[in-house]
């Protein structure tokens, strides 16, 4: 197959390795430079980045490939449009959308009138949880608002103008679901438990503790997914959805993205470990109508995503990678190396090192997470 990917090769190293192994030809193009002349011989056109999904869909349509629905893709990759859609609105938390041109004092006044602290502040065009911060007071909100506003103006806009979103904080557990939509039917395959519990001030999880999706256990999430997918008109697509409970046990949807998770690597590696399925083969099979989603195994997987704790120069990536190998990592992906300069939270928008582990049980996976999180940190100087 000849595959066209909108995005940087260094952000999709796992997919590049898979293409090499499978004998597929893959070409990466800057989404802003991707036009009809790029697609003449492409057998499939994809992107693993939210900001490039609409352009990928336009090119798919131009090439005559099965469409996921251009309007659906636009809604699902824009937090403002997503939260406002009639199929989604009943399932989202109370929130405000603030024009980033408004001053921090004026924004704080709006929050004081319409919301209650604690709140979560996020840029509508953000990804990798960049700029997502919990604020407990007006002063904390102002600092978080300035950070989110900066990201609004520096990252790519989606279908609508970037806004700062202020949500009521949900004091419950958060989880994610990965799967595929075949035709218009939703097929959830993986349930990710986020580790550690996300309470703020920032909200990027270190790990996914993952098992096969159980339709009975996940009935409420599946019902939401089916309503949202039907409402926006998504079809023949991968999806990554995130949910969170409030303190009263009510479930809210946070996002439903029409793509694989983690630059493709998260879904690919955890789906392989937990179900025996090849997520990349399923993704590209959607264009040919040849997708079999029957699991061949049922296991537990752990993904540990190592990020920097502070801005600086990386100095122990090789040491951390060796420790993961000693603990039996099934797959290691190194995105950055010792000597590279990186940003720390809440501004970091890239991964440093990701390790995947095959676990016998949820208990074994939790014990491995506890061991790694207690003993290993990415250091900068």
mmCIF file of C-alpha atoms in Angstrom:
data_model
loop_
_atom_site.group_PDB
_atom_site.id
_atom_site.type_symbol
_atom_site.label_atom_id
_atom_site.label_comp_id
_atom_site.label_asym_id
_atom_site.label_seq_id
_atom_site.Cartn_x
_atom_site.Cartn_y
_atom_site.Cartn_z
ATOM 1 C CA UNK A 1 0.000 0.000 0.000
ATOM 2 C CA UNK A 2 0.981 3.595 -0.560
ATOM 3 C CA UNK A 3 0.038 5.597 2.530
ATOM 4 C CA UNK A 4 -0.093 9.360 2.969
ATOM 5 C CA UNK A 5 0.121 10.658 6.554
ATOM 6 C CA UNK A 6 -0.522 14.305 7.388
ATOM 7 C CA UNK A 7 1.978 15.151 10.114
ATOM 8 C CA UNK A 8 5.612 14.685 11.077
ATOM 9 C CA UNK A 9 7.318 11.303 10.808
ATOM 10 C CA UNK A 10 8.954 11.812 14.228
ATOM 11 C CA UNK A 11 5.492 12.005 15.821
ATOM 12 C CA UNK A 12 4.464 8.678 14.311
ATOM 13 C CA UNK A 13 7.543 6.513 14.789
ATOM 14 C CA UNK A 14 5.489 3.449 15.688
ATOM 15 C CA UNK A 15 3.424 3.681 12.514
ATOM 16 C CA UNK A 16 6.577 4.249 10.441
ATOM 17 C CA UNK A 17 8.088 1.064 11.906
ATOM 18 C CA UNK A 18 4.870 -0.867 11.197
ATOM 19 C CA UNK A 19 4.841 0.327 7.564
ATOM 20 C CA UNK A 20 8.443 -0.770 7.149
ATOM 21 C CA UNK A 21 7.659 -4.181 8.639
ATOM 22 C CA UNK A 22 4.573 -4.666 6.468
ATOM 23 C CA UNK A 23 6.262 -3.464 3.279
ATOM 24 C CA UNK A 24 4.042 -0.387 2.875
ATOM 25 C CA UNK A 25 5.295 2.860 1.396
ATOM 26 C CA UNK A 26 4.554 5.806 3.683
ATOM 27 C CA UNK A 27 4.933 9.498 2.964
ATOM 28 C CA UNK A 28 4.541 12.316 5.513
ATOM 29 C CA UNK A 29 3.317 15.766 4.483
ATOM 30 C CA UNK A 30 2.870 19.002 6.397
ATOM 31 C CA UNK A 31 -0.920 19.432 6.664
ATOM 32 C CA UNK A 32 -0.629 23.082 5.623
ATOM 33 C CA UNK A 33 1.193 22.073 2.425
ATOM 34 C CA UNK A 34 -0.957 19.054 1.592
ATOM 35 C CA UNK A 35 -2.986 19.551 -1.586
ATOM 36 C CA UNK A 36 -4.621 17.468 -4.316
ATOM 37 C CA UNK A 37 -1.261 16.936 -6.026
ATOM 38 C CA UNK A 38 -0.118 14.886 -2.991
ATOM 39 C CA UNK A 39 -2.839 12.246 -3.208
ATOM 40 C CA UNK A 40 -2.763 10.948 -6.780
ATOM 41 C CA UNK A 41 -1.333 7.509 -5.936
ATOM 42 C CA UNK A 42 -2.354 7.237 -2.245
ATOM 43 C CA UNK A 43 -4.196 4.056 -1.229
ATOM 44 C CA UNK A 44 -5.089 5.626 2.105
ATOM 45 C CA UNK A 45 -4.801 9.058 3.720
ATOM 46 C CA UNK A 46 -4.734 9.450 7.505
ATOM 47 C CA UNK A 47 -3.504 11.666 10.308
ATOM 48 C CA UNK A 48 -2.926 10.991 13.985
ATOM 49 C CA UNK A 49 -3.246 14.667 14.961
ATOM 50 C CA UNK A 50 -6.522 16.420 15.771
ATOM 51 C CA UNK A 51 -5.472 19.590 13.964
ATOM 52 C CA UNK A 52 -4.952 17.767 10.656
ATOM 53 C CA UNK A 53 -8.110 15.635 10.615
ATOM 54 C CA UNK A 54 -10.226 17.979 8.511
ATOM 55 C CA UNK A 55 -7.539 18.415 5.892
ATOM 56 C CA UNK A 56 -7.007 14.650 5.796
ATOM 57 C CA UNK A 57 -10.740 14.203 5.238
ATOM 58 C CA UNK A 58 -10.829 16.740 2.421
ATOM 59 C CA UNK A 59 -7.993 14.904 0.709
ATOM 60 C CA UNK A 60 -9.695 11.544 1.253
ATOM 61 C CA UNK A 61 -12.802 12.887 -0.473
ATOM 62 C CA UNK A 62 -10.733 14.325 -3.324
ATOM 63 C CA UNK A 63 -9.028 10.954 -3.749
ATOM 64 C CA UNK A 64 -12.366 9.115 -3.749
ATOM 65 C CA UNK A 65 -11.700 7.211 -0.515
ATOM 66 C CA UNK A 66 -14.551 6.369 1.881
ATOM 67 C CA UNK A 67 -15.364 9.469 3.930
ATOM 68 C CA UNK A 68 -15.820 9.580 7.675
ATOM 69 C CA UNK A 69 -18.048 12.625 7.161
ATOM 70 C CA UNK A 70 -16.333 15.995 6.797
ATOM 71 C CA UNK A 71 -18.794 17.788 9.064
ATOM 72 C CA UNK A 72 -18.505 15.037 11.678
ATOM 73 C CA UNK A 73 -14.727 15.278 11.688
ATOM 74 C CA UNK A 74 -14.922 19.057 12.081
ATOM 75 C CA UNK A 75 -17.244 18.770 15.072
ATOM 76 C CA UNK A 76 -15.251 16.043 16.820
ATOM 77 C CA UNK A 77 -11.940 17.898 16.527
ATOM 78 C CA UNK A 78 -13.238 21.234 17.796
ATOM 79 C CA UNK A 79 -14.059 21.406 21.513
ATOM 80 C CA UNK A 80 -16.436 24.353 21.048
ATOM 81 C CA UNK A 81 -18.464 22.726 18.282
ATOM 82 C CA UNK A 82 -18.382 19.372 20.073
ATOM 83 C CA UNK A 83 -19.816 20.672 23.334
ATOM 84 C CA UNK A 84 -22.512 22.637 21.502
ATOM 85 C CA UNK A 85 -23.800 19.759 19.368
ATOM 86 C CA UNK A 86 -27.312 18.560 20.341
ATOM 87 C CA UNK A 87 -26.154 14.924 20.555
ATOM 88 C CA UNK A 88 -23.329 15.870 22.912
ATOM 89 C CA UNK A 89 -24.749 18.721 24.985
ATOM 90 C CA UNK A 90 -26.699 16.524 27.460
ATOM 91 C CA UNK A 91 -23.517 14.639 28.363
ATOM 92 C CA UNK A 92 -20.997 17.447 28.954
ATOM 93 C CA UNK A 93 -20.170 19.255 32.171
ATOM 94 C CA UNK A 94 -21.294 22.849 32.811
ATOM 95 C CA UNK A 95 -18.818 25.221 31.198
ATOM 96 C CA UNK A 96 -18.051 28.685 29.823
ATOM 97 C CA UNK A 97 -16.376 29.606 26.536
ATOM 98 C CA UNK A 98 -14.324 32.803 26.775
ATOM 99 C CA UNK A 99 -12.813 34.803 23.931
ATOM 100 C CA UNK A 100 -9.030 34.856 24.542
ATOM 101 C CA UNK A 101 -9.022 38.563 23.666
ATOM 102 C CA UNK A 102 -10.788 39.233 26.983
ATOM 103 C CA UNK A 103 -8.517 40.303 29.855
ATOM 104 C CA UNK A 104 -7.815 37.956 32.744
ATOM 105 C CA UNK A 105 -9.726 40.229 35.139
ATOM 106 C CA UNK A 106 -12.813 40.326 32.910
ATOM 107 C CA UNK A 107 -12.610 36.547 32.456
ATOM 108 C CA UNK A 108 -12.357 36.072 36.221
ATOM 109 C CA UNK A 109 -15.496 38.177 36.669
ATOM 110 C CA UNK A 110 -17.400 35.926 34.266
ATOM 111 C CA UNK A 111 -16.290 32.832 36.154
ATOM 112 C CA UNK A 112 -17.270 34.412 39.462
ATOM 113 C CA UNK A 113 -20.819 35.000 38.173
ATOM 114 C CA UNK A 114 -21.440 31.752 36.283
ATOM 115 C CA UNK A 115 -19.256 29.067 37.895
ATOM 116 C CA UNK A 116 -18.084 27.729 41.241
ATOM 117 C CA UNK A 117 -14.525 26.868 42.145
ATOM 118 C CA UNK A 118 -12.732 24.581 41.563
ATOM 119 C CA UNK A 119 -12.776 24.851 37.775
ATOM 120 C CA UNK A 120 -10.676 23.398 34.961
ATOM 121 C CA UNK A 121 -9.255 25.802 32.386
ATOM 122 C CA UNK A 122 -8.302 24.578 28.909
ATOM 123 C CA UNK A 123 -7.636 25.958 25.398
ATOM 124 C CA UNK A 124 -10.207 24.769 22.863
ATOM 125 C CA UNK A 125 -7.519 23.968 20.295
ATOM 126 C CA UNK A 126 -5.115 22.226 22.673
ATOM 127 C CA UNK A 127 -3.875 18.630 22.674
ATOM 128 C CA UNK A 128 -1.767 16.346 24.902
ATOM 129 C CA UNK A 129 -3.476 18.129 27.850
ATOM 130 C CA UNK A 130 -1.353 21.226 27.201
ATOM 131 C CA UNK A 131 -2.644 24.219 29.144
ATOM 132 C CA UNK A 132 -5.261 22.189 31.045
ATOM 133 C CA UNK A 133 -5.096 23.424 34.649
ATOM 134 C CA UNK A 134 -7.291 23.177 37.751
ATOM 135 C CA UNK A 135 -7.915 26.470 39.523
ATOM 136 C CA UNK A 136 -9.139 26.707 43.127
ATOM 137 C CA UNK A 137 -9.452 30.490 43.392
ATOM 138 C CA UNK A 138 -9.741 33.661 41.275
ATOM 139 C CA UNK A 139 -5.983 34.247 41.492
ATOM 140 C CA UNK A 140 -5.224 30.690 40.363
ATOM 141 C CA UNK A 141 -7.778 31.077 37.587
ATOM 142 C CA UNK A 142 -6.090 34.221 36.272
ATOM 143 C CA UNK A 143 -2.740 32.440 36.053
ATOM 144 C CA UNK A 144 -4.328 29.434 34.327
ATOM 145 C CA UNK A 145 -6.281 31.685 31.964
ATOM 146 C CA UNK A 146 -3.115 33.469 30.804
ATOM 147 C CA UNK A 147 -1.495 30.094 30.087
ATOM 148 C CA UNK A 148 -4.520 28.770 28.162
ATOM 149 C CA UNK A 149 -4.880 32.033 26.259
ATOM 150 C CA UNK A 150 -1.244 31.800 25.141
ATOM 151 C CA UNK A 151 -1.840 28.295 23.777
ATOM 152 C CA UNK A 152 -5.010 29.468 22.004
ATOM 153 C CA UNK A 153 -2.945 31.920 19.998
ATOM 154 C CA UNK A 154 0.019 29.633 19.244
ATOM 155 C CA UNK A 155 -1.569 26.283 18.304
ATOM 156 C CA UNK A 156 -3.533 25.539 15.133
ATOM 157 C CA UNK A 157 -7.166 26.590 15.150
ATOM 158 C CA UNK A 158 -9.868 24.005 14.518
ATOM 159 C CA UNK A 159 -13.152 24.556 12.657
ATOM 160 C CA UNK A 160 -14.043 27.532 14.875
ATOM 161 C CA UNK A 161 -12.007 30.298 16.481
ATOM 162 C CA UNK A 162 -9.991 29.230 19.533
ATOM 163 C CA UNK A 163 -11.601 29.880 22.916
ATOM 164 C CA UNK A 164 -10.607 29.394 26.535
ATOM 165 C CA UNK A 165 -12.967 26.799 28.008
ATOM 166 C CA UNK A 166 -13.717 26.866 31.735
ATOM 167 C CA UNK A 167 -15.374 23.708 33.068
ATOM 168 C CA UNK A 168 -16.735 22.756 36.450
ATOM 169 C CA UNK A 169 -14.224 20.358 38.020
ATOM 170 C CA UNK A 170 -15.493 16.772 38.159
ATOM 171 C CA UNK A 171 -14.355 14.956 41.292
ATOM 172 C CA UNK A 172 -14.443 11.408 39.928
ATOM 173 C CA UNK A 173 -12.406 8.850 38.024
ATOM 174 C CA UNK A 174 -11.508 9.330 34.379
ATOM 175 C CA UNK A 175 -11.204 6.660 31.692
ATOM 176 C CA UNK A 176 -10.913 6.314 27.928
ATOM 177 C CA UNK A 177 -12.284 3.967 25.273
ATOM 178 C CA UNK A 178 -10.725 3.075 21.912
ATOM 179 C CA UNK A 179 -12.388 1.330 19.021
ATOM 180 C CA UNK A 180 -13.749 1.633 15.502
ATOM 181 C CA UNK A 181 -16.943 2.675 13.786
ATOM 182 C CA UNK A 182 -17.748 0.212 10.986
ATOM 183 C CA UNK A 183 -20.346 1.797 8.752
ATOM 184 C CA UNK A 184 -22.303 3.557 11.479
ATOM 185 C CA UNK A 185 -21.971 0.856 14.160
ATOM 186 C CA UNK A 186 -19.780 1.576 17.190
ATOM 187 C CA UNK A 187 -17.325 -1.167 18.191
ATOM 188 C CA UNK A 188 -15.495 -0.325 21.448
ATOM 189 C CA UNK A 189 -12.482 -2.580 21.982
ATOM 190 C CA UNK A 190 -10.304 -1.152 24.766
ATOM 191 C CA UNK A 191 -11.026 0.353 28.170
ATOM 192 C CA UNK A 192 -8.186 2.492 29.546
ATOM 193 C CA UNK A 193 -7.976 3.284 33.261
ATOM 194 C CA UNK A 194 -5.962 6.484 33.651
ATOM 195 C CA UNK A 195 -3.130 6.456 36.159
ATOM 196 C CA UNK A 196 -2.581 8.241 38.440
ATOM 197 C CA UNK A 197 -6.007 9.628 39.340
ATOM 198 C CA UNK A 198 -6.227 13.039 37.662
ATOM 199 C CA UNK A 199 -7.007 15.698 40.264
ATOM 200 C CA UNK A 200 -4.890 18.591 39.004
ATOM 201 C CA UNK A 201 -3.347 21.076 38.928
ATOM 202 C CA UNK A 202 -2.403 19.563 35.522
ATOM 203 C CA UNK A 203 -4.198 16.726 33.767
ATOM 204 C CA UNK A 204 -1.851 14.617 31.664
ATOM 205 C CA UNK A 205 -1.953 11.006 32.798
ATOM 206 C CA UNK A 206 1.291 9.055 33.102
ATOM 207 C CA UNK A 207 -0.217 5.696 32.207
ATOM 208 C CA UNK A 208 -3.058 3.685 30.777
ATOM 209 C CA UNK A 209 -3.938 0.422 32.516
ATOM 210 C CA UNK A 210 -5.901 -1.268 29.749
ATOM 211 C CA UNK A 211 -8.176 -4.255 29.271
ATOM 212 C CA UNK A 212 -10.699 -5.428 26.691
ATOM 213 C CA UNK A 213 -13.879 -3.381 26.689
ATOM 214 C CA UNK A 214 -16.733 -5.127 28.497
ATOM 215 C CA UNK A 215 -20.121 -4.183 27.024
ATOM 216 C CA UNK A 216 -21.957 -4.760 30.308
ATOM 217 C CA UNK A 217 -19.482 -2.817 32.448
ATOM 218 C CA UNK A 218 -19.266 -0.020 29.880
ATOM 219 C CA UNK A 219 -22.935 0.113 28.908
ATOM 220 C CA UNK A 220 -23.384 3.777 29.844
ATOM 221 C CA UNK A 221 -20.311 4.915 27.917
ATOM 222 C CA UNK A 222 -21.335 2.823 24.911
ATOM 223 C CA UNK A 223 -24.819 4.351 24.909
ATOM 224 C CA UNK A 224 -23.281 7.856 24.893
ATOM 225 C CA UNK A 225 -20.915 6.896 22.085
ATOM 226 C CA UNK A 226 -23.712 5.482 19.973
ATOM 227 C CA UNK A 227 -25.797 8.625 20.452
ATOM 228 C CA UNK A 228 -22.891 10.957 19.640
ATOM 229 C CA UNK A 229 -21.628 8.993 16.629
ATOM 230 C CA UNK A 230 -25.134 8.813 15.163
ATOM 231 C CA UNK A 231 -25.797 12.476 15.952
ATOM 232 C CA UNK A 232 -22.708 13.903 14.285
ATOM 233 C CA UNK A 233 -22.747 11.374 11.431
ATOM 234 C CA UNK A 234 -19.367 9.708 11.911
ATOM 235 C CA UNK A 235 -18.778 6.536 9.911
ATOM 236 C CA UNK A 236 -15.950 4.155 9.027
ATOM 237 C CA UNK A 237 -13.481 5.651 11.500
ATOM 238 C CA UNK A 238 -11.226 4.915 14.405
ATOM 239 C CA UNK A 239 -12.205 6.689 17.624
ATOM 240 C CA UNK A 240 -10.688 7.642 20.965
ATOM 241 C CA UNK A 241 -13.206 8.773 23.588
ATOM 242 C CA UNK A 242 -12.646 10.110 27.105
ATOM 243 C CA UNK A 243 -15.095 10.159 30.020
ATOM 244 C CA UNK A 244 -15.157 11.269 33.654
ATOM 245 C CA UNK A 245 -17.509 10.736 36.589
ATOM 246 C CA UNK A 246 -18.585 13.521 38.908
ATOM 247 C CA UNK A 247 -18.755 13.179 42.703
ATOM 248 C CA UNK A 248 -22.328 11.856 42.466
ATOM 249 C CA UNK A 249 -21.390 9.105 40.024
ATOM 250 C CA UNK A 250 -22.857 10.772 36.924
ATOM 251 C CA UNK A 251 -20.851 10.111 33.770
ATOM 252 C CA UNK A 252 -19.806 12.949 31.449
ATOM 253 C CA UNK A 253 -18.111 12.778 28.056
ATOM 254 C CA UNK A 254 -14.933 14.834 27.622
ATOM 255 C CA UNK A 255 -14.070 14.132 23.999
ATOM 256 C CA UNK A 256 -14.631 11.767 21.078
ATOM 257 C CA UNK A 257 -11.793 12.049 18.567
ATOM 258 C CA UNK A 258 -11.944 10.394 15.097
ATOM 259 C CA UNK A 259 -8.458 8.902 15.284
ATOM 260 C CA UNK A 260 -6.219 6.395 17.005
ATOM 261 C CA UNK A 261 -4.733 7.499 20.346
ATOM 262 C CA UNK A 262 -1.180 8.532 21.177
ATOM 263 C CA UNK A 263 0.022 9.209 17.645
ATOM 264 C CA UNK A 264 -1.337 5.790 16.748
ATOM 265 C CA UNK A 265 1.059 3.992 19.077
ATOM 266 C CA UNK A 266 -1.215 3.854 22.137
ATOM 267 C CA UNK A 267 -4.069 2.139 20.312
ATOM 268 C CA UNK A 268 -1.784 -0.050 18.198
ATOM 269 C CA UNK A 269 0.341 -1.433 21.006
ATOM 270 C CA UNK A 270 -2.393 -1.816 23.628
ATOM 271 C CA UNK A 271 -4.822 -3.332 21.138
ATOM 272 C CA UNK A 272 -2.180 -5.854 20.163
ATOM 273 C CA UNK A 273 -1.391 -6.714 23.788
ATOM 274 C CA UNK A 274 -5.006 -6.884 24.983
ATOM 275 C CA UNK A 275 -6.928 -8.232 21.978
ATOM 276 C CA UNK A 276 -4.357 -9.519 19.492
ATOM 277 C CA UNK A 277 -5.692 -7.106 16.848
ATOM 278 C CA UNK A 278 -3.559 -4.912 14.581
ATOM 279 C CA UNK A 279 -5.025 -1.403 14.899
ATOM 280 C CA UNK A 280 -3.046 0.004 11.970
ATOM 281 C CA UNK A 281 -4.262 -2.820 9.713
ATOM 282 C CA UNK A 282 -7.824 -2.117 10.878
ATOM 283 C CA UNK A 283 -7.403 1.625 10.272
ATOM 284 C CA UNK A 284 -6.161 1.201 6.714
ATOM 285 C CA UNK A 285 -8.611 -1.636 6.111
ATOM 286 C CA UNK A 286 -11.477 0.831 6.511
ATOM 287 C CA UNK A 287 -10.650 2.202 3.064
ATOM 288 C CA UNK A 288 -11.041 -1.277 1.552
ATOM 289 C CA UNK A 289 -14.001 -2.454 3.627
ATOM 290 C CA UNK A 290 -11.964 -5.357 5.007
ATOM 291 C CA UNK A 291 -11.906 -5.126 8.820
ATOM 292 C CA UNK A 292 -12.261 -8.037 11.257
ATOM 293 C CA UNK A 293 -12.570 -6.848 14.862
ATOM 294 C CA UNK A 294 -12.744 -10.289 16.482
ATOM 295 C CA UNK A 295 -10.253 -10.414 19.408
ATOM 296 C CA UNK A 296 -7.835 -13.341 19.450
ATOM 297 C CA UNK A 297 -6.721 -12.873 23.055
ATOM 298 C CA UNK A 298 -7.803 -11.156 26.270
ATOM 299 C CA UNK A 299 -4.964 -9.692 28.321
ATOM 300 C CA UNK A 300 -4.112 -6.552 30.266
ATOM 301 C CA UNK A 301 -1.666 -3.942 28.984
ATOM 302 C CA UNK A 302 0.152 -1.057 30.627
ATOM 303 C CA UNK A 303 1.350 2.006 28.760
ATOM 304 C CA UNK A 304 3.702 4.277 30.698
ATOM 305 C CA UNK A 305 4.281 7.687 29.142
ATOM 306 C CA UNK A 306 7.385 9.413 30.500
ATOM 307 C CA UNK A 307 7.235 13.191 30.368
ATOM 308 C CA UNK A 308 9.547 15.846 31.818
ATOM 309 C CA UNK A 309 8.787 17.357 35.213
ATOM 310 C CA UNK A 310 10.481 20.644 34.339
ATOM 311 C CA UNK A 311 11.752 22.613 31.354
ATOM 312 C CA UNK A 312 15.387 21.894 30.582
ATOM 313 C CA UNK A 313 17.828 19.529 28.874
ATOM 314 C CA UNK A 314 17.075 15.807 29.067
ATOM 315 C CA UNK A 315 19.710 13.822 30.928
ATOM 316 C CA UNK A 316 18.460 10.310 31.861
ATOM 317 C CA UNK A 317 16.304 9.010 28.983
ATOM 318 C CA UNK A 318 18.715 6.132 28.225
ATOM 319 C CA UNK A 319 18.718 5.116 31.893
ATOM 320 C CA UNK A 320 14.905 5.040 32.037
ATOM 321 C CA UNK A 321 14.703 3.043 28.801
ATOM 322 C CA UNK A 322 17.128 0.445 30.195
ATOM 323 C CA UNK A 323 15.060 0.122 33.369
ATOM 324 C CA UNK A 324 11.922 -0.518 31.304
ATOM 325 C CA UNK A 325 13.691 -3.160 29.267
ATOM 326 C CA UNK A 326 14.766 -4.883 32.490
ATOM 327 C CA UNK A 327 11.100 -4.964 33.521
ATOM 328 C CA UNK A 328 10.144 -6.759 30.329
ATOM 329 C CA UNK A 329 8.766 -3.949 28.175
ATOM 330 C CA UNK A 330 7.101 -5.380 25.074
ATOM 331 C CA UNK A 331 7.746 -2.168 23.131
ATOM 332 C CA UNK A 332 9.746 1.012 23.723
ATOM 333 C CA UNK A 333 9.349 4.167 21.656
ATOM 334 C CA UNK A 334 11.928 6.933 22.141
ATOM 335 C CA UNK A 335 10.742 10.279 20.805
ATOM 336 C CA UNK A 336 13.496 12.375 22.371
ATOM 337 C CA UNK A 337 17.047 11.686 23.554
ATOM 338 C CA UNK A 338 19.461 12.861 26.203
ATOM 339 C CA UNK A 339 20.707 16.333 25.346
ATOM 340 C CA UNK A 340 17.396 17.485 23.836
ATOM 341 C CA UNK A 341 15.769 20.630 25.197
ATOM 342 C CA UNK A 342 12.115 20.175 26.261
ATOM 343 C CA UNK A 343 9.298 22.112 27.886
ATOM 344 C CA UNK A 344 7.845 21.031 31.211
ATOM 345 C CA UNK A 345 4.192 21.097 32.266
ATOM 346 C CA UNK A 346 1.767 22.649 31.677
ATOM 347 C CA UNK A 347 3.198 23.714 28.296
ATOM 348 C CA UNK A 348 4.686 20.411 27.132
ATOM 349 C CA UNK A 349 2.956 19.017 24.036
ATOM 350 C CA UNK A 350 5.148 16.016 23.245
ATOM 351 C CA UNK A 351 6.164 12.672 24.671
ATOM 352 C CA UNK A 352 9.737 11.746 25.614
ATOM 353 C CA UNK A 353 9.609 7.957 26.003
ATOM 354 C CA UNK A 354 6.733 5.467 26.002
ATOM 355 C CA UNK A 355 6.923 1.895 27.296
ATOM 356 C CA UNK A 356 4.313 -0.850 26.818
ATOM 357 C CA UNK A 357 4.020 -3.928 29.029
ATOM 358 C CA UNK A 358 2.072 -7.191 28.758
ATOM 359 C CA UNK A 359 0.456 -7.923 32.148
ATOM 360 C CA UNK A 360 -1.284 -11.010 33.477
ATOM 361 C CA UNK A 361 -3.927 -9.056 35.391
ATOM 362 C CA UNK A 362 -5.082 -5.587 36.431
ATOM 363 C CA UNK A 363 -3.432 -6.178 39.806
ATOM 364 C CA UNK A 364 -0.098 -7.009 38.161
ATOM 365 C CA UNK A 365 -0.378 -3.956 35.923
ATOM 366 C CA UNK A 366 -1.150 -1.696 38.882
ATOM 367 C CA UNK A 367 1.847 -3.097 40.801
ATOM 368 C CA UNK A 368 4.110 -2.399 37.808
ATOM 369 C CA UNK A 369 2.753 1.145 37.528
ATOM 370 C CA UNK A 370 3.373 1.726 41.247
ATOM 371 C CA UNK A 371 6.951 0.480 40.890
ATOM 372 C CA UNK A 372 7.776 2.655 37.877
ATOM 373 C CA UNK A 373 6.049 5.793 39.149
ATOM 374 C CA UNK A 374 7.786 5.529 42.528
ATOM 375 C CA UNK A 375 11.285 4.936 41.209
ATOM 376 C CA UNK A 376 11.741 6.548 37.813
ATOM 377 C CA UNK A 377 11.399 10.145 36.624
ATOM 378 C CA UNK A 378 12.583 11.917 33.502
ATOM 379 C CA UNK A 379 15.167 14.440 34.661
ATOM 380 C CA UNK A 380 16.240 17.705 33.090
ATOM 381 C CA UNK A 381 19.067 20.083 33.878
#
